[in-house]
Amino acid sequence: MNDDVAALARRMMQRLDELARFSDEEGKLTRLYLSKAHAEAARQFIVWCNEAGLDAKIDAAGNVFARYEGKEPGAPALMLGSHIDTVRDAGRYDGNLGALAALAVVEALASRGERLDHAIEIVAFGDEEGVRFPTTLTGSRAYAGLFARSALGQKDADGVTMREALAAFGCDPEAVTALRGRNIAAFVELHIEQGPVLESEDVAVGVVTAINGASRFHATVKGEAGHAGAVPMALRRDALAAAAEMMLLVEQRALSEDDLVATVGRVEIEPGAVNVIPSEARFTIDIRAPRDEQRQRAVADLSKRLAAAAAARKVELQMTQTHEARAYTCHPAIVAALKASVERTYRAPARLLPSGAGHDTMIMGQFCPAGMLFVRCNRGISHNPAESITLEDAEAGLAALIDFTRRFSAQAAPSGRATS
Ligand code: GLV
Ligand code: MN
Ligand code: MN
């Protein structure tokens, strides 16, 4: 097959630039779940699907889907895609690359009227990042039938509940809990690596073997406000000083073991004045590891250490867990098939590597066989506007995904049956 993958990759990169215009913040890319920018990006994605001859629809969770039928209408589908929400001040490739690559795969087939034994479902999930609401991976979770009803009551920083945000987006919040995809044989996601491994080895494309599990918490430390000049140091219950000590405990615990990582990514202080001892500090904790037992041990340990730090400083500590995702081992048959596709199209031994970042694949893997391709990114930088990939690498990733998709019909669905 002589697809013009270079032309498809060029268009994909142009679309990534166009999609990056849809932002909730002036001068930077921030596209939060169910926001105005998310609605605009979803609409644009649907326009591109329609231009490729596909009907597209939005489900009750705000995910966009489009289907390319196989030879027989209603055949089990290979689902391809990723997410179109972003972190704050994001790069333009995280997630968006996978959604647009899925569309490019269909365009490669549709341009020659080629139908496979299986259908292709394209997806642009609405929430992978978990930046707006405390929950994470809401889009794929809902699709996989794993959405917890309690999430509807969660609030964003402005006090808007997820239920209200879904309704404003045009979705039926009550229908989210009843969602569950059907007739999907496998899920494959193309994504930027977000780390430096491929670049350090001068490799354009890699095959993901496993994805780190993650736990996230919101911690609230309550002390007592007081006059910054009048209260002696020994008599203070400074919530921020206590939180700072806790943050260092988080860092030290992660440093104590290989493969374990932990991050405090957001801190809020009350009342936040130069001459007032802080009465309250709120911060987030994100802990990840390739082995669930390792992560759970770190979480248990830290709960004890932070409680002890709170007691020693006579402040109150409340920890609320907002996210828990098990580590996911990518399906061996999908890994093998992706590896073969990379080797056929890239003409070099495929680099197999684990993912430190979380992905929709880890949720979809609880629903159907799943796997991922990684594309090298510049200096491994991600969650940062400096995120970048080259056209050549985008083309290499796309070529492997097209090859995999074509051959997928020749394989039985790896689980032996499609998810019904
Ligand atoms: C998503 O990007 C995550 O891993 O936090
Ligand atoms: Mn992502
Ligand atoms: Mn991300």
mmCIF file of C-alpha atoms in Angstrom, residues 180-186 367-369 415 417-420:
data_model
loop_
_atom_site.group_PDB
_atom_site.id
_atom_site.type_symbol
_atom_site.label_atom_id
_atom_site.label_comp_id
_atom_site.label_asym_id
_atom_site.label_seq_id
_atom_site.Cartn_x
_atom_site.Cartn_y
_atom_site.Cartn_z
ATOM 1 C CA ARG A 180 -20.795 1.596 28.489
ATOM 2 C CA GLY A 181 -19.283 1.138 25.060
ATOM 3 C CA ARG A 182 -20.164 -1.917 23.022
ATOM 4 C CA ASN A 183 -18.588 -4.143 20.441
ATOM 5 C CA ILE A 184 -15.034 -2.881 20.837
ATOM 6 C CA ALA A 185 -12.344 -5.450 20.043
ATOM 7 C CA ALA A 186 -9.374 -3.369 21.240
ATOM 8 C CA PHE A 367 -12.668 -2.730 29.309
ATOM 9 C CA CYS A 368 -10.916 -4.344 26.348
ATOM 10 C CA PRO A 369 -7.389 -5.331 25.229
ATOM 11 C CA SER A 415 -9.173 -11.652 24.041
ATOM 12 C CA ARG A 417 -13.968 -12.062 21.502
ATOM 13 C CA ALA A 418 -15.111 -8.478 21.304
ATOM 14 C CA THR A 419 -16.408 -6.730 24.410
ATOM 15 C CA SER A 420 -20.183 -6.708 24.226
#
